[in-house]
PDB file of C-alpha atoms in Angstrom:
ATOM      1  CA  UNK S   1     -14.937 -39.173   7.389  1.00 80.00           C
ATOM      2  CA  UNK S   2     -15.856 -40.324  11.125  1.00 91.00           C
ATOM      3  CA  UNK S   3     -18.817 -38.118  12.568  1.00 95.00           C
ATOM      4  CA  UNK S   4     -18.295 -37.643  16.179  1.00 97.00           C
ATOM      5  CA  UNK S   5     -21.404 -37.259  18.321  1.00 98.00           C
ATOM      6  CA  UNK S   6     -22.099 -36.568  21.887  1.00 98.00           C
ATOM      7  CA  UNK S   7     -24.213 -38.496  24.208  1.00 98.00           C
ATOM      8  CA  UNK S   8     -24.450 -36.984  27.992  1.00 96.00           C
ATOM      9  CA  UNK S   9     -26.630 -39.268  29.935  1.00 96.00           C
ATOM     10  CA  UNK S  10     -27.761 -39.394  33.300  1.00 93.00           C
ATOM     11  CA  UNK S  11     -28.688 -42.712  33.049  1.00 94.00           C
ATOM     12  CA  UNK S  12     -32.072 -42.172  32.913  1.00 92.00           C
ATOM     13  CA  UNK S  13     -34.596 -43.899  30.426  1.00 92.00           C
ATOM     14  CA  UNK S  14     -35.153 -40.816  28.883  1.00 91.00           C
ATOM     15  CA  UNK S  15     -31.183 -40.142  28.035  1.00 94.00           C
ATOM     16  CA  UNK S  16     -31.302 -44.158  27.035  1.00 94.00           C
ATOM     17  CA  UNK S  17     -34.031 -43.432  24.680  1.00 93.00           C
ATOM     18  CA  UNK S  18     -31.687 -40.489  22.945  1.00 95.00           C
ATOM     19  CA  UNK S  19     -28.500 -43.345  22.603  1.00 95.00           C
ATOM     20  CA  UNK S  20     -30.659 -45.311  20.681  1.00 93.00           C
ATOM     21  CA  UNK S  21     -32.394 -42.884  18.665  1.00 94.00           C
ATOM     22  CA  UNK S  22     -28.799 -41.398  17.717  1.00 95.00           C
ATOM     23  CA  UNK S  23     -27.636 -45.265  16.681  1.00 94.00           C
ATOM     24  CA  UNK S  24     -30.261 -45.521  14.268  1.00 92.00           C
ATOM     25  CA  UNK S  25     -30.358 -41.980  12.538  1.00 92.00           C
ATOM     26  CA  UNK S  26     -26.623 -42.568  11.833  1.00 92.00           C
ATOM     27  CA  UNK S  27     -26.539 -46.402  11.325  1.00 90.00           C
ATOM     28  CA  UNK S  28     -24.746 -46.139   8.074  1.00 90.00           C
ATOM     29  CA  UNK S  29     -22.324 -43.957   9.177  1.00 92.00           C
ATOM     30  CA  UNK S  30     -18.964 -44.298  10.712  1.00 95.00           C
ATOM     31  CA  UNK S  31     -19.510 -43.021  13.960  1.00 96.00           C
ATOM     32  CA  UNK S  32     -17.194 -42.156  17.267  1.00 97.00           C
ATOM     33  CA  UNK S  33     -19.989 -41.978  20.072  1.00 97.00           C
ATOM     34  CA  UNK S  34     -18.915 -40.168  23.118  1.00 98.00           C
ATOM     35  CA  UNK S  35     -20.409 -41.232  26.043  1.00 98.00           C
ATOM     36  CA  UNK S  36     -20.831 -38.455  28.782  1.00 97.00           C
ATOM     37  CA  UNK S  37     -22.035 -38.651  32.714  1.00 96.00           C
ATOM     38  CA  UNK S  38     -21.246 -35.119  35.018  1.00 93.00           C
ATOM     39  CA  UNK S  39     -21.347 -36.019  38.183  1.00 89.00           C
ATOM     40  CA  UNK S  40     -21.285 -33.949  40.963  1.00 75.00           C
ATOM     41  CA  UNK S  41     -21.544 -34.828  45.120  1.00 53.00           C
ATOM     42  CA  UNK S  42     -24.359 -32.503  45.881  1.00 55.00           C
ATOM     43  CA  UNK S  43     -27.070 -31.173  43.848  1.00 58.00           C
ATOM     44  CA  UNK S  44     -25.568 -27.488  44.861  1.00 60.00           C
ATOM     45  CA  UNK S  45     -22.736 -28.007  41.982  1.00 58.00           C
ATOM     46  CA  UNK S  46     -21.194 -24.736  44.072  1.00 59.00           C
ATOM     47  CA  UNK S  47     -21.423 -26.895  47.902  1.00 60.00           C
ATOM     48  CA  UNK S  48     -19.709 -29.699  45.386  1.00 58.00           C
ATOM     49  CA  UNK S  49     -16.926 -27.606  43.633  1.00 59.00           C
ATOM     50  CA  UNK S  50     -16.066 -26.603  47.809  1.00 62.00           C
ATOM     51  CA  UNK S  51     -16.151 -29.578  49.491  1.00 63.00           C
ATOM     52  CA  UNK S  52     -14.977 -32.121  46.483  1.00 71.00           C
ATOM     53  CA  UNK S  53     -11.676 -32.150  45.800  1.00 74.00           C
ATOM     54  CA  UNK S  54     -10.044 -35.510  43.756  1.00 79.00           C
ATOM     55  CA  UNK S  55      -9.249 -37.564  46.241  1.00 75.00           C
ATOM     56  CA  UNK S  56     -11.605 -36.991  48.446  1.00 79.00           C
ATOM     57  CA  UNK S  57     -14.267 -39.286  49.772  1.00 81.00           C
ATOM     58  CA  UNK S  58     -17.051 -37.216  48.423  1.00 80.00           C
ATOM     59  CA  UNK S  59     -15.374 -36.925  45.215  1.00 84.00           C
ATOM     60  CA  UNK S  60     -13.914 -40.470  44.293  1.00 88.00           C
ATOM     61  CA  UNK S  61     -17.274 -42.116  45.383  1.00 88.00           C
ATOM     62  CA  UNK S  62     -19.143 -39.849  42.806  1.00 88.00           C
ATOM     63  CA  UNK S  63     -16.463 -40.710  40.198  1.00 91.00           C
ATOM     64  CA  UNK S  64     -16.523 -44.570  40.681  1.00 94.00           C
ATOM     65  CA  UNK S  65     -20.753 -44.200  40.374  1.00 94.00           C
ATOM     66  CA  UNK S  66     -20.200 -42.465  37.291  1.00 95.00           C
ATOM     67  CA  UNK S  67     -17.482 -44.776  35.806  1.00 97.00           C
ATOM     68  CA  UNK S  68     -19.885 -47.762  36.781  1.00 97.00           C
ATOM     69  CA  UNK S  69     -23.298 -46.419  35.287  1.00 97.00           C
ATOM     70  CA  UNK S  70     -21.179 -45.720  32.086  1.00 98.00           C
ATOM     71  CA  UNK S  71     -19.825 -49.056  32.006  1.00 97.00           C
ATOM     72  CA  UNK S  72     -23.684 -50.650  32.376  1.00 96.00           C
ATOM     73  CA  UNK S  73     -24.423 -48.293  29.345  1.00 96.00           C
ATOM     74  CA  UNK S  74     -22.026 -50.354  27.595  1.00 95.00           C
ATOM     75  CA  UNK S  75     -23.056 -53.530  29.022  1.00 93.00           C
ATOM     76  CA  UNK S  76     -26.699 -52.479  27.433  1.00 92.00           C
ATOM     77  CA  UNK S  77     -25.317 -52.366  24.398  1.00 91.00           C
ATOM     78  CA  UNK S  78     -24.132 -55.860  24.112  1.00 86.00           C
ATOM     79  CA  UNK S  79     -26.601 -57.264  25.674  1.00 83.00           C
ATOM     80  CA  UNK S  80     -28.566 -55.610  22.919  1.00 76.00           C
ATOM     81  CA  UNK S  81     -26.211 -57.411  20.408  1.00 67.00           C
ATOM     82  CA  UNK S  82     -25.444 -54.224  19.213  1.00 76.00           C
ATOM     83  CA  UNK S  83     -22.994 -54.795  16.653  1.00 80.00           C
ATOM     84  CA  UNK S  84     -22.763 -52.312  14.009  1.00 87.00           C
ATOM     85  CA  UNK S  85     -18.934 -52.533  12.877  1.00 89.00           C
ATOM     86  CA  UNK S  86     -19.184 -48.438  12.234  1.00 92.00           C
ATOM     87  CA  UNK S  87     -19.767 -47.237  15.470  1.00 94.00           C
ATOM     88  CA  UNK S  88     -17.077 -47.152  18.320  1.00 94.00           C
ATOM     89  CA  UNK S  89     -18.104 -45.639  21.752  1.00 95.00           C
ATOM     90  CA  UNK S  90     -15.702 -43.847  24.177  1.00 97.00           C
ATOM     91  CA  UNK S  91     -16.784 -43.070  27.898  1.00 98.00           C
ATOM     92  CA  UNK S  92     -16.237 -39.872  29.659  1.00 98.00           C
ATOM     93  CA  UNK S  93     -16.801 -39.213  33.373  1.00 97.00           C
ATOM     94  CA  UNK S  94     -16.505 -35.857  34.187  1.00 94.00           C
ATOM     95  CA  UNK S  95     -16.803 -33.581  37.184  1.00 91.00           C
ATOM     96  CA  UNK S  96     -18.263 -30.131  37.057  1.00 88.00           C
ATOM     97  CA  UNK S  97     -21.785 -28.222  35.737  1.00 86.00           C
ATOM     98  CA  UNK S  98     -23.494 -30.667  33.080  1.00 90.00           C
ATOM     99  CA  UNK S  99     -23.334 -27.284  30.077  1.00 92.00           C
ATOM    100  CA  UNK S 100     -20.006 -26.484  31.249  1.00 92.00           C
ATOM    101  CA  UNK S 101     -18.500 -29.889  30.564  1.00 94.00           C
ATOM    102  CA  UNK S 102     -20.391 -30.425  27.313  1.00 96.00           C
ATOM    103  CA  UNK S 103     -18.805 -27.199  25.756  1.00 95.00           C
ATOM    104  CA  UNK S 104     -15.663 -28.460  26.951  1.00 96.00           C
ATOM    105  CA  UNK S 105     -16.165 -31.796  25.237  1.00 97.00           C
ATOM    106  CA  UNK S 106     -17.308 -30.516  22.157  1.00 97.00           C
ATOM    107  CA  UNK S 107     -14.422 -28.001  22.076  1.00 96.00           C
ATOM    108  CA  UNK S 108     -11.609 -31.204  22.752  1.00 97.00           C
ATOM    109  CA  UNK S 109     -13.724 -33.651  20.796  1.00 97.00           C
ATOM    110  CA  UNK S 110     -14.630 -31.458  17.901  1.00 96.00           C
ATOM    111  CA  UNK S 111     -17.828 -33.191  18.344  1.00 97.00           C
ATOM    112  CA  UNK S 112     -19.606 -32.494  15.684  1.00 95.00           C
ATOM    113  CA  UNK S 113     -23.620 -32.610  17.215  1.00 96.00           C
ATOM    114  CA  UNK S 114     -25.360 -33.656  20.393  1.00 97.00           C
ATOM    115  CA  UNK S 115     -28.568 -36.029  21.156  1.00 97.00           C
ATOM    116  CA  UNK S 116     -29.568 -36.416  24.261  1.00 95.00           C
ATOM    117  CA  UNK S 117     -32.895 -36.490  25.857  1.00 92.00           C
ATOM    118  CA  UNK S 118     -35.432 -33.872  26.811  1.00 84.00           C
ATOM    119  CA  UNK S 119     -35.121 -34.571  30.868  1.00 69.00           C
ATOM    120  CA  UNK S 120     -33.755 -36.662  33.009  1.00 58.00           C
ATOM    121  CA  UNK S 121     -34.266 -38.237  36.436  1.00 54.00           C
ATOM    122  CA  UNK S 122     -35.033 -35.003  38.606  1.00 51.00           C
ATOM    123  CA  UNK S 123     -36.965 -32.916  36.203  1.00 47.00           C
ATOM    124  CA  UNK S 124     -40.543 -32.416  37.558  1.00 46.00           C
ATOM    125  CA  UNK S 125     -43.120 -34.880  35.344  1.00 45.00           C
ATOM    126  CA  UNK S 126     -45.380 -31.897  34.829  1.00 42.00           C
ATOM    127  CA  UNK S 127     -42.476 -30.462  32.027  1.00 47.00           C
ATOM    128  CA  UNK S 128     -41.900 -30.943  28.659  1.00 49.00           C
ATOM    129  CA  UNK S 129     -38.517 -29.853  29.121  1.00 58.00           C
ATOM    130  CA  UNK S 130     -35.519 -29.984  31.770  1.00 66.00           C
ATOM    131  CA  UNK S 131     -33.797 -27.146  32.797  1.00 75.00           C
ATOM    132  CA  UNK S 132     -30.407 -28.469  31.826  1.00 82.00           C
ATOM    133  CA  UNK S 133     -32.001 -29.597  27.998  1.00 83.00           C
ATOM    134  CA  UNK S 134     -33.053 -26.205  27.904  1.00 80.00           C
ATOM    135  CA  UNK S 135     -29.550 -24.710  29.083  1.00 83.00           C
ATOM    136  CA  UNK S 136     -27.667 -27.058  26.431  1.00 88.00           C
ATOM    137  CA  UNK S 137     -30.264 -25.971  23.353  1.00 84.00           C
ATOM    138  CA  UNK S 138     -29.590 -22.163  24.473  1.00 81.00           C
ATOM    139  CA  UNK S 139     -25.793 -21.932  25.262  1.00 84.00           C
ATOM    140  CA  UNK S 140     -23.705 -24.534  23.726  1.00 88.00           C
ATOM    141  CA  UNK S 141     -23.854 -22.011  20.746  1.00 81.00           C
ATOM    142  CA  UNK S 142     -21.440 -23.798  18.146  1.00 85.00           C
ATOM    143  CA  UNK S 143     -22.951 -27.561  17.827  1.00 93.00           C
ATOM    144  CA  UNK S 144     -26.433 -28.218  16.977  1.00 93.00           C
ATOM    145  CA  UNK S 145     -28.127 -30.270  19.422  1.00 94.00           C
ATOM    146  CA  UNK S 146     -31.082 -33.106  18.832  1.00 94.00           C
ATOM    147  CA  UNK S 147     -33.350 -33.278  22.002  1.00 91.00           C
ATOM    148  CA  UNK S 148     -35.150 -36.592  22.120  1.00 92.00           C
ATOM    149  CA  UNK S 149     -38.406 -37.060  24.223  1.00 88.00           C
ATOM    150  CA  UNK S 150     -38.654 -40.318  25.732  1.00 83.00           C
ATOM    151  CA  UNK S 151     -41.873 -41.278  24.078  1.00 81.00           C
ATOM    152  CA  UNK S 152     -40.003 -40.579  20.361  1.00 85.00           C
ATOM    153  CA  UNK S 153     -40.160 -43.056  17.561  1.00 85.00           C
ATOM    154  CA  UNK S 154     -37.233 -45.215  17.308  1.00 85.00           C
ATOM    155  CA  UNK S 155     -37.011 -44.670  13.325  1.00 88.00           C
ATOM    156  CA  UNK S 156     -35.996 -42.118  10.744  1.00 92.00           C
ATOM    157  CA  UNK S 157     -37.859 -39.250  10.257  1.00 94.00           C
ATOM    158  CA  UNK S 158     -40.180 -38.662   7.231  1.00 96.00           C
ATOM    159  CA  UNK S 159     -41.292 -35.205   7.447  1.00 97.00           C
ATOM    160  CA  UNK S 160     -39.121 -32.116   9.216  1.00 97.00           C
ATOM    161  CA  UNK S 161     -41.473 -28.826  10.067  1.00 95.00           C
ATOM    162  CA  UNK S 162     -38.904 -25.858  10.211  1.00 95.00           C
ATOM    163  CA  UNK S 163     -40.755 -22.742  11.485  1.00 92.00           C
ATOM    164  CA  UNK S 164     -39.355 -19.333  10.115  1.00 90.00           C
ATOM    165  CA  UNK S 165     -40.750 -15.718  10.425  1.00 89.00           C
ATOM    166  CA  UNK S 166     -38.698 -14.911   7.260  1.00 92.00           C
ATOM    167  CA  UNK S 167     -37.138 -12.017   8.855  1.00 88.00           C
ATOM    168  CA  UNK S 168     -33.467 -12.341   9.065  1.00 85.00           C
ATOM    169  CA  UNK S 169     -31.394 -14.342   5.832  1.00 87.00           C
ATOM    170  CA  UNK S 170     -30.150 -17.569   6.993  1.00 88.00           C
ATOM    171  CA  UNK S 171     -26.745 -19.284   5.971  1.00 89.00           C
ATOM    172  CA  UNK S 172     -26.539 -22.068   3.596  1.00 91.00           C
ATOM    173  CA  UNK S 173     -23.924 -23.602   6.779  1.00 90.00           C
ATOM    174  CA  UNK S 174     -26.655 -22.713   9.553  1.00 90.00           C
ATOM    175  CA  UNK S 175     -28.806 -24.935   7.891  1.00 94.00           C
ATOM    176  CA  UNK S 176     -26.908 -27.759   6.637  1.00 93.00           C
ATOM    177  CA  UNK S 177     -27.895 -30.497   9.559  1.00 92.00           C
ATOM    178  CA  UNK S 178     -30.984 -30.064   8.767  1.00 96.00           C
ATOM    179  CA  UNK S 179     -30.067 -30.495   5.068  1.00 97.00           C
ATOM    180  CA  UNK S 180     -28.240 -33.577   5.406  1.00 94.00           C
ATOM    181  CA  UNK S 181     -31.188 -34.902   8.027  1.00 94.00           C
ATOM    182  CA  UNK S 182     -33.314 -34.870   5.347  1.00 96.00           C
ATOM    183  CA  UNK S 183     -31.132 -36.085   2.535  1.00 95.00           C
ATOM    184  CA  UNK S 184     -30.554 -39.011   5.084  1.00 90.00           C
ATOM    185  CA  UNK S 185     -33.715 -40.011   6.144  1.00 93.00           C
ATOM    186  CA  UNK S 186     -35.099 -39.052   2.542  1.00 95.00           C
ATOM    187  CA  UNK S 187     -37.727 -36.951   4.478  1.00 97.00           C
ATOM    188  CA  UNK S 188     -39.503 -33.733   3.953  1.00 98.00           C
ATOM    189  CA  UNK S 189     -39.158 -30.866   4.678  1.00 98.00           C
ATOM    190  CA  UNK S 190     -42.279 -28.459   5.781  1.00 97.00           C
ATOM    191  CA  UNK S 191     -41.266 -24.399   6.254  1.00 97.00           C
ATOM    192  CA  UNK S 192     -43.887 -23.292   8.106  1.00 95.00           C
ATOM    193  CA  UNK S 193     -44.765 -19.444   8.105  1.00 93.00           C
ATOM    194  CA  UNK S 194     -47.295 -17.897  11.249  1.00 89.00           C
ATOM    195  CA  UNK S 195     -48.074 -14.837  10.726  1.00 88.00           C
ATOM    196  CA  UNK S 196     -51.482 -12.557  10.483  1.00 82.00           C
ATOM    197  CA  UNK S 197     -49.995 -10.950   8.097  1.00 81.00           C
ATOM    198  CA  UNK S 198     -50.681 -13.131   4.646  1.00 76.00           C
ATOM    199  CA  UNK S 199     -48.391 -11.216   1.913  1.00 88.00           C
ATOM    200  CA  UNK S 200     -44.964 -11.061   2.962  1.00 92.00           C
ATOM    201  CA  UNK S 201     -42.511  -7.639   2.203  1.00 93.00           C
ATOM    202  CA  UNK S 202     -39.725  -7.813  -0.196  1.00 95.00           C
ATOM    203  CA  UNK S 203     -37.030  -8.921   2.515  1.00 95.00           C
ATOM    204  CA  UNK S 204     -39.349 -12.253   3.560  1.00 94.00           C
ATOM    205  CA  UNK S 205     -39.470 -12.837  -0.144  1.00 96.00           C
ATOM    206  CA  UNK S 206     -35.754 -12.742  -0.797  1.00 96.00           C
ATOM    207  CA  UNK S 207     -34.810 -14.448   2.530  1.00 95.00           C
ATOM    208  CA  UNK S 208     -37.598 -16.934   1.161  1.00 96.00           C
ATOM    209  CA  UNK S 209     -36.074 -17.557  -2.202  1.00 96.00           C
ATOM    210  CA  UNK S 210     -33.038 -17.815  -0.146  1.00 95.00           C
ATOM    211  CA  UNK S 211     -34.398 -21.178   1.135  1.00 96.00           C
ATOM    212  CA  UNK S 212     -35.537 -22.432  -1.927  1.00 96.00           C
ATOM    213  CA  UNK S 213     -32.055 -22.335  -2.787  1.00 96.00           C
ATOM    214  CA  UNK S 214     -30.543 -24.086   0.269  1.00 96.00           C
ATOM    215  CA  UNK S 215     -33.301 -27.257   0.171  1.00 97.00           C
ATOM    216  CA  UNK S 216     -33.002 -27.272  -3.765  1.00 96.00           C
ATOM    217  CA  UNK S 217     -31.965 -30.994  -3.043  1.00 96.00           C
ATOM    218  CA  UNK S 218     -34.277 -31.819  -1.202  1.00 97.00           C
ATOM    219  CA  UNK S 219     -38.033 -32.599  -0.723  1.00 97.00           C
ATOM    220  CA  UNK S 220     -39.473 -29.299   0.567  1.00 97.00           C
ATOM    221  CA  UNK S 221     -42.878 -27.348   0.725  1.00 97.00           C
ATOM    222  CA  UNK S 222     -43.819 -24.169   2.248  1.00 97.00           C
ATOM    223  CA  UNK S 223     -46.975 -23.284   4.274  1.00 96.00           C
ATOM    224  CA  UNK S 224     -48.948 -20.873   6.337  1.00 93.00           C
ATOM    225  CA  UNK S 225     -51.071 -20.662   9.473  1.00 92.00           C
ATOM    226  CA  UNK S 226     -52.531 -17.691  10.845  1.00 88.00           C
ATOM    227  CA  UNK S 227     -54.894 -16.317  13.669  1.00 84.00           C
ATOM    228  CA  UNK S 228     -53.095 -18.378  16.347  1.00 84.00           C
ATOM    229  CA  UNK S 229     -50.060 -17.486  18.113  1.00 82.00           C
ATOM    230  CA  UNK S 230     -46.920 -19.503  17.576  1.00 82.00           C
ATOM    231  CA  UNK S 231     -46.350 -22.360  20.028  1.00 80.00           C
ATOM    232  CA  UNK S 232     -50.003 -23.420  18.979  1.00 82.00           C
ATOM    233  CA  UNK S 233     -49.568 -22.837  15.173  1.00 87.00           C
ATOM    234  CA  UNK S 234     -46.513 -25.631  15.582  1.00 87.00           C
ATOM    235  CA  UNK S 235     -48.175 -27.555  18.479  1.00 84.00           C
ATOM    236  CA  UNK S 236     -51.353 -28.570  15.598  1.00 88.00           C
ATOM    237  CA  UNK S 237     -48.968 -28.547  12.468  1.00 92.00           C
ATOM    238  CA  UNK S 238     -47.180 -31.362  13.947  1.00 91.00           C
ATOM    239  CA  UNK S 239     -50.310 -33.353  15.445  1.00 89.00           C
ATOM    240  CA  UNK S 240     -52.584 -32.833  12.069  1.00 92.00           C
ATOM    241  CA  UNK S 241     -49.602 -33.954   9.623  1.00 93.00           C
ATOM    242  CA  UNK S 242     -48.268 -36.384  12.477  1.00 92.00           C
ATOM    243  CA  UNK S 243     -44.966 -34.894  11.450  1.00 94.00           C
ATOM    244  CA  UNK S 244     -41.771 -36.479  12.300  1.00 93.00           C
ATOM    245  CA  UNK S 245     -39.520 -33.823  13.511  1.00 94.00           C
ATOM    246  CA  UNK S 246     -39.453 -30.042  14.549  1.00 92.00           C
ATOM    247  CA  UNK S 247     -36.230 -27.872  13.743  1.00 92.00           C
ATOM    248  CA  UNK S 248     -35.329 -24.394  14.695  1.00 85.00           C
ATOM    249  CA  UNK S 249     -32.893 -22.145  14.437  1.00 85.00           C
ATOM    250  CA  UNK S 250     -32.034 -20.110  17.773  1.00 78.00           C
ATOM    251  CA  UNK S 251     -31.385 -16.173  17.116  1.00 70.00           C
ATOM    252  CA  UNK S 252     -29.218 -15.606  19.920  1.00 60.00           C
ATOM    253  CA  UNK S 253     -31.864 -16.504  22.500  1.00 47.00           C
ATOM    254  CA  UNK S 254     -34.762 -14.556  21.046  1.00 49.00           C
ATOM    255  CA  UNK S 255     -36.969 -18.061  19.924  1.00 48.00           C
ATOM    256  CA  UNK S 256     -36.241 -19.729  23.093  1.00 47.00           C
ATOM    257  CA  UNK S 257     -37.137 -16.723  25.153  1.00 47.00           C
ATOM    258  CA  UNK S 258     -40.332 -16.451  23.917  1.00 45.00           C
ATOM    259  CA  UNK S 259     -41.469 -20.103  23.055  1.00 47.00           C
ATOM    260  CA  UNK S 260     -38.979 -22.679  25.436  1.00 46.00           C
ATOM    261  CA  UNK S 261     -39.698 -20.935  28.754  1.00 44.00           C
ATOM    262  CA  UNK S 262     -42.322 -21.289  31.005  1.00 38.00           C
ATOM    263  CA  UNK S 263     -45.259 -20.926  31.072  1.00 36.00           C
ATOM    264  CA  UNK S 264     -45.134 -20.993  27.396  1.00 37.00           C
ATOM    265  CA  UNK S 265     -43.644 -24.406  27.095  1.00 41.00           C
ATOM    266  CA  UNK S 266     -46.079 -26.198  28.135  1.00 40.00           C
ATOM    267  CA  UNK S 267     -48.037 -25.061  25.347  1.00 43.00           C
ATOM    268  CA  UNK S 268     -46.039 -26.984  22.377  1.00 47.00           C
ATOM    269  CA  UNK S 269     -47.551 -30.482  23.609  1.00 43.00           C
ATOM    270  CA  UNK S 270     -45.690 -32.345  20.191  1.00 42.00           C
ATOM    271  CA  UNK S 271     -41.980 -32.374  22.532  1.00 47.00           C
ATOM    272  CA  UNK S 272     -43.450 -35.137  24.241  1.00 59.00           C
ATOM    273  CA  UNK S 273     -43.413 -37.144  21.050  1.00 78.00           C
ATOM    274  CA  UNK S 274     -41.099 -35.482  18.200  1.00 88.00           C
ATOM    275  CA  UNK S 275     -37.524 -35.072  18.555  1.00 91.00           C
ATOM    276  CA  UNK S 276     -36.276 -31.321  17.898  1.00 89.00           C
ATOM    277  CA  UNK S 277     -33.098 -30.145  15.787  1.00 91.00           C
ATOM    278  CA  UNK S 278     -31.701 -26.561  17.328  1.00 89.00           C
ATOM    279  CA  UNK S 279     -29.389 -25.017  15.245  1.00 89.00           C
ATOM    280  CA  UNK S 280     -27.942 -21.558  16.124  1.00 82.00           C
ATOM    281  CA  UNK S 281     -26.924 -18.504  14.304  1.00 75.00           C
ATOM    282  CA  UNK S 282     -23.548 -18.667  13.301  1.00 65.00           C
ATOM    283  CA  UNK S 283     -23.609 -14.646  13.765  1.00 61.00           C
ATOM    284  CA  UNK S 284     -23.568 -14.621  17.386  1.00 51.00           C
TER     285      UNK S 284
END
């Protein structure tokens, strides 16, 4: 069965580095890659969605950009010699909010996940993360997402750290990218528990043998930090271990409110490096 995976770029190096990672995680799979650039006229999307109607000046100027910087992303990719006879790649240009188009690609695609990069040509240098990254991680709710930095290694991942607090049971589905990552890239997979606390209650314990039922196939370990808070716990997991990957699931908002926003971002310094996998709770 095709997998079909979403690319929005913005033409920047950063969204070029996310193409290519996505290539090579799924190299021996039969791929349709689809190909996004939003454009708008202004960088008030509302002044835009006013004053840009098709037909327009405004509006078929923007188009014809976008159209063209797609059509160099495919010109890349020959003169790559990219030639792997299981990927196809489609183009869409697309005018409206960049998270507003993506859930409407996903929806019509049935796209299946996303890669794209952490930021892209306007994001300030001094974050980790873009706004819009950070929009698409926390609100395209039903497709997980893989945000690549654009200092990531272009090569399959050996070791996955998935953080957990062990509080609420997770789904066998909610975690089956992460699942088939590692079956994939024959990697490991590190569950990483922070927490003062060092015995867990009986509900950690059974939504911990929960796990160790869902990664049965797979190459897993569990460990524990304590006496640091959370986006430091991760931040020297990943750096000591020089671990591959970080993946999270996002409970309606709740991680991402408390570890994704400033100033708290700026703390987890391995996004600059590792690519993430956000998956969401299926619940909400």
């Amino acid at each position: 069965m095709k997998r079909k995976i979403l690319l929005p770029t913005d033409f920047s190096k950063n969204a070029w580095q996310a193409i290519t990672f996505a290539l090579e995680l799924y190299k021996k799979d039969q791929c349709d890659f689809y190909i996004l650039n939003v454009f708008s006229g202004t960088n008030n999307l509302v002044d835009s969605l006013i004053n840009m109607e098709p037909g327009s000046e405004l509006y078929e100027t923007a188009k014809l950009e976008s159209e063209n910087g797609l059509a160099k992303i495919l010109d890349m990719l020959a003169l790559r010699d990219y030639k792997n006879p299981k990927h196809h790649f489609k183009t869409i240009s697309m005018f409206n909010s960049v998270v507003e188009a993506i859930k409407i690609v996903v929806e019509k695609k049935d796209i299946e996940l996303i890669v794209m990069g952490t930021k892209g040509n306007t994001a300030p240098r001094k974050r980790i993360f873009g706004t819009i990254a950070i929009d698409v991680m926390e609100k395209v709710r039903h497709c997980p997402v893989i945000v690549v930095p654009k200092t990531a290694k272009l090569e399959l991942p050996k070791e996955i750290v998935f953080p957990t607090g062990y509080k609420t049971p997770l789904k066998r589905r909610e975690l089956s990218y992460l699942v088939d990552l590692a079956k994939r890239s024959d990697a490991s997979v590190k569950v990483l528990y922070v927490s003062n606390k060092k015995k867990l209650n009986d509900k950690q314990l059974n939504n911990k043998k929960l796990l160790e039922e869902y990664f049965e196939d797979i190459n897993y370990t569990f460990h524990m930090l304590s006496r640091m808070d959370i986006p430091t716990a991760i931040n020297c997991f990943v750096e000591s271990r020089e671990s591959d990957m970080v993946a999270f699931i996002n409970k309606k908002h709740r991680f991402f409110g408390s570890i994704l926003t400033h100033p708290l971002v700026k703390e987890i310094g391995y996004n600059t490096k590792v690519p993430i996998l956000v998956m969401h709770d299926l619940r909400n």
